Structure formats: C-alpha cells, structure tokens
mmCIF file of C-alpha atoms and ligand atoms in Angstrom:
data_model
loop_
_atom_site.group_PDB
_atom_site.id
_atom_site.type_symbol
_atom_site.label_atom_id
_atom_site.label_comp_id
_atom_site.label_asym_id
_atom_site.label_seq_id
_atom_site.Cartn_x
_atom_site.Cartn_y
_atom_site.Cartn_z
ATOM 1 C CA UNK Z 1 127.806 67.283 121.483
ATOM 2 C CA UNK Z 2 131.399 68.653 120.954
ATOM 3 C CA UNK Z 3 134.267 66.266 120.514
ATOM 4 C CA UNK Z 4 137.517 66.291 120.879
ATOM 5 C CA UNK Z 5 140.311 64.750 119.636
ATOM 6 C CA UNK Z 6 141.687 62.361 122.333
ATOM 7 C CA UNK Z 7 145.318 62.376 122.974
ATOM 8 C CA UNK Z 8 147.409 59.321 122.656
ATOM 9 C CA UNK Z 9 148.550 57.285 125.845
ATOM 10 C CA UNK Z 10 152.344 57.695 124.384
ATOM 11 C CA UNK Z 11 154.467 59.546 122.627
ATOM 12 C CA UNK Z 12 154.354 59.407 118.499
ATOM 13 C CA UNK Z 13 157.666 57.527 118.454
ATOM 14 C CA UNK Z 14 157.157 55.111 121.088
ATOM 15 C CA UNK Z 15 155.529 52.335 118.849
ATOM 16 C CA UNK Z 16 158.711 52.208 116.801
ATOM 17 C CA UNK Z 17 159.808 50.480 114.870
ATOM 18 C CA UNK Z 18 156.536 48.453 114.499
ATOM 19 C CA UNK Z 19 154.838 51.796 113.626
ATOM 20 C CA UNK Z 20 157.256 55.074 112.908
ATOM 21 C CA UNK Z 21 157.217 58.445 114.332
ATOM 22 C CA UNK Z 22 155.669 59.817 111.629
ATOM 23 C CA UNK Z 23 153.254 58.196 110.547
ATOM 24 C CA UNK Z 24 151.554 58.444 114.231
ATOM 25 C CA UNK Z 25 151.539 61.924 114.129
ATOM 26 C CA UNK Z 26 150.395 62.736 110.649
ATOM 27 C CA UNK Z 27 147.703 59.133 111.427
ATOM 28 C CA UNK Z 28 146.638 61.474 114.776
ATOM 29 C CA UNK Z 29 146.774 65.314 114.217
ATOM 30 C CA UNK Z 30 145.369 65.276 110.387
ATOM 31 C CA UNK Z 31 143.275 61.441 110.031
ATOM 32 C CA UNK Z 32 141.946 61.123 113.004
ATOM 33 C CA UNK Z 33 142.273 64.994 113.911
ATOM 34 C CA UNK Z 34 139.948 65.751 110.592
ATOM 35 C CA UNK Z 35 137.387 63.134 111.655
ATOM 36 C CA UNK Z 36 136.817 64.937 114.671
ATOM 37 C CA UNK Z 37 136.836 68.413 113.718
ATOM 38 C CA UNK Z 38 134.346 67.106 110.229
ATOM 39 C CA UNK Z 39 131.920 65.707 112.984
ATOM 40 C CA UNK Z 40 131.697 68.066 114.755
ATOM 41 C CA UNK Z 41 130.711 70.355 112.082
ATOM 42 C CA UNK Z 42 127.674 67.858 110.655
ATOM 43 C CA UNK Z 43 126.412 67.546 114.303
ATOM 44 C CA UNK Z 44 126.628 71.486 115.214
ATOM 45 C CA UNK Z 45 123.145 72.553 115.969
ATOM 46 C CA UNK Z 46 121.398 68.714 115.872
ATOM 47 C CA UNK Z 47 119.644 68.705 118.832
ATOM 48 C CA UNK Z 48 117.626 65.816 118.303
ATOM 49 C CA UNK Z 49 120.961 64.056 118.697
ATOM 50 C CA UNK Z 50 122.397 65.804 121.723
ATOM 51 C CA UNK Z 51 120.869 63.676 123.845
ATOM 52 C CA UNK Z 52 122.659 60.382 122.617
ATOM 53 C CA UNK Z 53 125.948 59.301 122.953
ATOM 54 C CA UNK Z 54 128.138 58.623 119.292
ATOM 55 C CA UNK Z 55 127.812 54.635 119.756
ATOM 56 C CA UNK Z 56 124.028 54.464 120.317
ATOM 57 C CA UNK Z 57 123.948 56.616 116.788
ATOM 58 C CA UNK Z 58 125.983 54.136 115.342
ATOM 59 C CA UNK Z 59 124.351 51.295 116.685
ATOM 60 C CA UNK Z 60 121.136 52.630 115.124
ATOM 61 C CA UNK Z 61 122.458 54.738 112.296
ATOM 62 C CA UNK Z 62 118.481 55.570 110.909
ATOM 63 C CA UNK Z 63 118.130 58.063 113.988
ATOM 64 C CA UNK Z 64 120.429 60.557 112.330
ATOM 65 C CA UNK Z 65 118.751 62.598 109.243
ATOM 66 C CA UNK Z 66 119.295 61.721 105.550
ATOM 67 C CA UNK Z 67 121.319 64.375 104.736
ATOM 68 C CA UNK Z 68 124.005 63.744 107.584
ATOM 69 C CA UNK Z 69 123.973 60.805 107.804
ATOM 70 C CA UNK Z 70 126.622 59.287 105.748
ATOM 71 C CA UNK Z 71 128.995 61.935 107.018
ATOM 72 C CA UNK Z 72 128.140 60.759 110.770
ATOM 73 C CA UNK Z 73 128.819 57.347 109.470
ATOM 74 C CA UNK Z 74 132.173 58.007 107.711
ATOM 75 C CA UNK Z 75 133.194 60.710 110.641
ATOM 76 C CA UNK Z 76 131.650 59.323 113.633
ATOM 77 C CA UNK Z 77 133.336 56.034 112.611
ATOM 78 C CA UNK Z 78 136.484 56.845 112.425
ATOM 79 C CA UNK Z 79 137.016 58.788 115.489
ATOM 80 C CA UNK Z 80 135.520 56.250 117.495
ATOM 81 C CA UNK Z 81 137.508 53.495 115.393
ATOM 82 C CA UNK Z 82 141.036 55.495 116.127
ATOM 83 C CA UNK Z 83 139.825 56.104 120.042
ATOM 84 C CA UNK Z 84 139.920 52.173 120.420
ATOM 85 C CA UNK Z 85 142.922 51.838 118.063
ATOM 86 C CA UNK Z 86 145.043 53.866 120.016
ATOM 87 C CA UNK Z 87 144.343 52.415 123.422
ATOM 88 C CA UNK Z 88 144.680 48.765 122.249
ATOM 89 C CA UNK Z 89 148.357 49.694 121.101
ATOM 90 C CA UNK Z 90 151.342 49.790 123.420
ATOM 91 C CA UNK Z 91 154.774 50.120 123.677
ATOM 92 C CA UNK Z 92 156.950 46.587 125.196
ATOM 93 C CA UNK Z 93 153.551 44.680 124.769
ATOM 94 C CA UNK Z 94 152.360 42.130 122.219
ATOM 95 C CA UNK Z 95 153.041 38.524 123.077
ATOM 96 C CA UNK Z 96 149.824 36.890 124.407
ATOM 97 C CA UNK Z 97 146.517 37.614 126.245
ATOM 98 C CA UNK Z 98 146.127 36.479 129.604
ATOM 99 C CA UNK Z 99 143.114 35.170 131.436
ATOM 100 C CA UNK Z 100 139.502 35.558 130.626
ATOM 101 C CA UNK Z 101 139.929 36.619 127.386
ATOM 102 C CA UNK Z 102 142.702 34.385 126.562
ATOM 103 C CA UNK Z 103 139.794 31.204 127.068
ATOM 104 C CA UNK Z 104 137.528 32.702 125.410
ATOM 105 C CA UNK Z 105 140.323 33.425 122.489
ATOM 106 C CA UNK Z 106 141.006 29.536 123.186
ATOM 107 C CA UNK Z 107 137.442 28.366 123.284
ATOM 108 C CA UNK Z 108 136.233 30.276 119.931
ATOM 109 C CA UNK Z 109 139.075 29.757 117.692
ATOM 110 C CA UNK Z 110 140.538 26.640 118.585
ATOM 111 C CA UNK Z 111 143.792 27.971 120.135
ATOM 112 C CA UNK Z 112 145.352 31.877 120.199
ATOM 113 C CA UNK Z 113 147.031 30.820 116.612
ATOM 114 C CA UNK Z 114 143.742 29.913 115.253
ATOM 115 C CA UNK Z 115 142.612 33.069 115.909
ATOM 116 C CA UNK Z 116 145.840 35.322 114.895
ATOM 117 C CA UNK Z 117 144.872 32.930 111.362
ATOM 118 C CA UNK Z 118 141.659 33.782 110.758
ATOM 119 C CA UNK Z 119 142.380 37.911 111.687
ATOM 120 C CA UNK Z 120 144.933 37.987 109.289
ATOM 121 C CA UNK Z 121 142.669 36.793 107.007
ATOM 122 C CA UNK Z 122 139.670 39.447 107.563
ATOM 123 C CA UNK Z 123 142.875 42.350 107.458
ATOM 124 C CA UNK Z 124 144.672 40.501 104.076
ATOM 125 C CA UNK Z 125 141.257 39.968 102.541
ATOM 126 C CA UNK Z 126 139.745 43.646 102.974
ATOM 127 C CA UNK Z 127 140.060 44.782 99.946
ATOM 128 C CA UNK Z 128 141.213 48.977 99.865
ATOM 129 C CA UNK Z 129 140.022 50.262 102.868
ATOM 130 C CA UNK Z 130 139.115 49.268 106.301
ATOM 131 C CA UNK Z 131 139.366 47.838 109.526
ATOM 132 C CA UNK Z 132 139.279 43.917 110.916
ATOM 133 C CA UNK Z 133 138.171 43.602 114.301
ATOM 134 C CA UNK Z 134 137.718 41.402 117.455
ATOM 135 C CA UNK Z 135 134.684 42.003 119.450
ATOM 136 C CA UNK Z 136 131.858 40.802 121.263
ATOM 137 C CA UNK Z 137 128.279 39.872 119.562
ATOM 138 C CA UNK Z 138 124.929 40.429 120.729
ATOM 139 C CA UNK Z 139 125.378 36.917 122.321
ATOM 140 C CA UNK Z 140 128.016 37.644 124.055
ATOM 141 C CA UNK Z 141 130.120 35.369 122.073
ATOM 142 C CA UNK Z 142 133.622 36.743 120.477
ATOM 143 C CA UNK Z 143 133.477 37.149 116.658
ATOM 144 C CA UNK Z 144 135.686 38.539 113.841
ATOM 145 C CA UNK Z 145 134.478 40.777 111.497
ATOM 146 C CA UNK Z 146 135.819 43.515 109.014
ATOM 147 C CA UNK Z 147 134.284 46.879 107.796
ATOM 148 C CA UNK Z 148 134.888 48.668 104.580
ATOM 149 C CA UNK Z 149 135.832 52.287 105.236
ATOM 150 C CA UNK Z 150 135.216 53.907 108.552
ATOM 151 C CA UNK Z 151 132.022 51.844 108.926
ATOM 152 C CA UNK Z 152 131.489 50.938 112.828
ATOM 153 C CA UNK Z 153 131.567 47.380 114.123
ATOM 154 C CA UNK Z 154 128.652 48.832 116.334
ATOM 155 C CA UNK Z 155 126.400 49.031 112.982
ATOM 156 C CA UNK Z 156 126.590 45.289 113.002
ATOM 157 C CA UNK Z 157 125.799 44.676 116.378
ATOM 158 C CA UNK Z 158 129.345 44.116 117.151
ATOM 159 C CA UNK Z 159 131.463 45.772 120.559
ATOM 160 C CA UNK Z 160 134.951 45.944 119.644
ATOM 161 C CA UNK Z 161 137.990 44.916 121.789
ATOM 162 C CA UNK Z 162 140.376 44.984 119.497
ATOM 163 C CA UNK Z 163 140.496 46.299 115.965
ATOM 164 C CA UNK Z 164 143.162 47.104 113.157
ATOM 165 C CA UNK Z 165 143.203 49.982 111.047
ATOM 166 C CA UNK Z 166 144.097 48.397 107.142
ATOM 167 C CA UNK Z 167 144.168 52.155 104.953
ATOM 168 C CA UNK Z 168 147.211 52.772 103.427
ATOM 169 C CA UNK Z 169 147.756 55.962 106.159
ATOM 170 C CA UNK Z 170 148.094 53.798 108.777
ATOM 171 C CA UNK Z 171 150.796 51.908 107.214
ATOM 172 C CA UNK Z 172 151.927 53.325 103.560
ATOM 173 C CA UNK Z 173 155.157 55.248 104.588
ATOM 174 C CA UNK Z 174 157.513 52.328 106.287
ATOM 175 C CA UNK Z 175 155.628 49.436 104.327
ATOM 176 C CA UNK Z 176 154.333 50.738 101.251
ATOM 177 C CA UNK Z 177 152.431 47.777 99.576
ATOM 178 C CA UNK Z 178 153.485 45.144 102.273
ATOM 179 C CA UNK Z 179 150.129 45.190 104.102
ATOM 180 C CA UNK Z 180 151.230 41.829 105.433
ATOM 181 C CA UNK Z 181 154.479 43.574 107.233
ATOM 182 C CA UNK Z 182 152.928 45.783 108.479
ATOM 183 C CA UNK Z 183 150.191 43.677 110.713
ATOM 184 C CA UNK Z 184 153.023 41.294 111.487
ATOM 185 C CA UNK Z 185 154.836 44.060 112.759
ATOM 186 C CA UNK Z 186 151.580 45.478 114.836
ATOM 187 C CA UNK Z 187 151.663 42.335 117.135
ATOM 188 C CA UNK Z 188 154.154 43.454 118.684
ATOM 189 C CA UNK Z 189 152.408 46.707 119.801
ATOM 190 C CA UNK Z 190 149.336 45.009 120.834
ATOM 191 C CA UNK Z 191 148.016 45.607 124.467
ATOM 192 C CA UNK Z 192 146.717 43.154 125.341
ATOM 193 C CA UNK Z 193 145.823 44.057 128.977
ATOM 194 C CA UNK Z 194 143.957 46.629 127.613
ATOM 195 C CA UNK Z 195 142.131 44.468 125.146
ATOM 196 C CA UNK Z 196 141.018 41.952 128.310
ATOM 197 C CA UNK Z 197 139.693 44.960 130.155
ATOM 198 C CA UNK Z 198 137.298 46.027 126.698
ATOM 199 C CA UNK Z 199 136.597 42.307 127.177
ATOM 200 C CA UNK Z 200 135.691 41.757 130.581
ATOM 201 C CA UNK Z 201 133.774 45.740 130.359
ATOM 202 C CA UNK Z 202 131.835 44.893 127.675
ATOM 203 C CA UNK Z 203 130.409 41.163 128.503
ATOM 204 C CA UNK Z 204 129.250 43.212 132.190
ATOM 205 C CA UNK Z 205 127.309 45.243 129.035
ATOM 206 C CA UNK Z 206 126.137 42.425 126.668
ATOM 207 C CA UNK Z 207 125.480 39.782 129.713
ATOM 208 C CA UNK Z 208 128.528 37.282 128.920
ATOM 209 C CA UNK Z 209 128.103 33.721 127.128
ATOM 210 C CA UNK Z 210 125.143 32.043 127.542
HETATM 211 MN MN1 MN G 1 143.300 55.528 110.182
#
C-alpha cells in the first residue's frame, strides 16, 4: 500500500478568514504531508497488510505488529483524520444541514443547537490534542465522541461524518490560545452537503437506525 497525500478541493486561501492562507498550507504540505510520507515508511514491505484497506486496520488495530503499531495508529490516523477534514470544509458554506441528516441531528440532540452545544463541548473539553467528531455508531445511531491525538474514531467503532481537528497547528497562528474562536469561526466553513452525503454513505454501510 502506497499513499498519497490527497490534494485539497480548494485553494489554501479560500477558507479565509475563518482559517488563513497559511496555516492551510503549512496544516497540508508538512502535518498532514508528514503523516503520509511517515506511513508509508512503517508499512513499506508489510505484506500481511497489503491486502487491507487503512480503516479496516484501524478498526482492528491488533492486526498490525507490535512494533508498528503505534506509528500506524498515530500516522494512519491522521491522514485519514485530515482526508475527512478537508472534504467536510468549504468555502460560502456553514449555516445548517439539510434533510436526512438534519432529522437525525434533530432527533438525537434535541434540536441542531443542542447538538452545536454538546460538540463544542467534546472540542473545549479535549484537553491538548485531538479531534471531536460526529459520526455514526455500530447501531447506526449518530454519536459524539473525541480522540486524544491522531487516534481514529474507527478504533471505537465510530464512522465519522464530520470531525474537527483541536491541535494548536490547525489553529495557533490567527487564534493563538482562543481555541473557542477558532471553532466558532470553523462553522462557517462547514460543508454541510458533504457531511449529509458521509451520512447517508455510511448508514447504506452500518444498516441505518433500527
Ligand atoms: Mn492537523
């Protein structure tokens, strides 16, 4: 398996001024850029994992040997966390989901504010660094979680649809300490079309709400 680093859907500036210029590209080429190219160097020669895609290795972490493994988890992780980040972003989007996912938004968390609530908390709560994410349990049901480091939301059984990347590089050069800004400000970028596709693409996986 030989991965490569995705390209974003926009240009670096076109988040601004939610998210600036710069911090995109250095968050791209050199975060998410040395994920890739440090994954690709455990996983060089590993056969016995050449035959399974990155998320069934996360979902089942034990599969990979000792002595990779935490570097899967850590490098694995985050490129697959930053491949979802970056699609679930947008320029001229935030405002509200639509449709399917906006009742089941509705339906889980008491209303689409109820929900932005308790997100904010998992982000405001993580303590260092992390992620808080929206996805879809093994019952099909939408849950929020949040994972220390670049831990997965696959290694708790969890399909992300949306997630939020809380280290300091995503955020540290226009906000410095103001986490809080800075996911106030990422609202506005959300895509939330996108998100309702992950939705309605992974319940056609999981088998939808019983
Ligand atoms: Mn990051």
């Amino acid at each position: 398996m030989s991965i490569k680093l995705p390209s974003l859907p926009y240009d670096y500036g076109a988040l601004e001024p939610y998210l600036d210029a710069r911090t995109m590209e250095i968050h791209h080429t050199k975060h998410h850029g040395g994920y890739v190219s440090n994954l690709n160097k455990l996983l060089e020669g590993r056969e016995e994992l050449a035959k399974l895609t990155l998320e069934e290795i996360l979902r089942d972490i034990r599969v990979v040997p000792e002595e990779i493994r935490q570097g899967v988890r850590n490098h694995g992780g985050g490129h697959l966390n930053h491949s979802l980040f970056w699609q679930i972003m947008a320029p001229g989007r935030g405002g509200e989901p639509d449709g399917r996912v906006r009742d089941a938004i509705a339906s889980t968390f008491t209303s689409f504010s109820g929900f932005k609530d308790k997100f904010t908390s998992a982000d405001l709560t993580r303590f260092g660094s992390g992620w808080a994410w929206l996805g879809v349990n093994t019952e099909g049901r939408l849950e929020i979680i949040s994972t220390p480091n670049q831990d997965s939301p696959l290694m708790l059984g969890l399909r992300p649809i949306l997630g939020i990347d809380v280290w300091e590089h995503a955020y540290y050069l226009k906000y410095q300490n103001r986490r809080a800004d800075y996911l106030a400000a990422w609202w506005n970028v959300v895509n939330w079309p996108r998100v309702a596709e992950f939705y309605t693409r992974t319940l056609e996986v999981v088998g939808g709400r019983k």
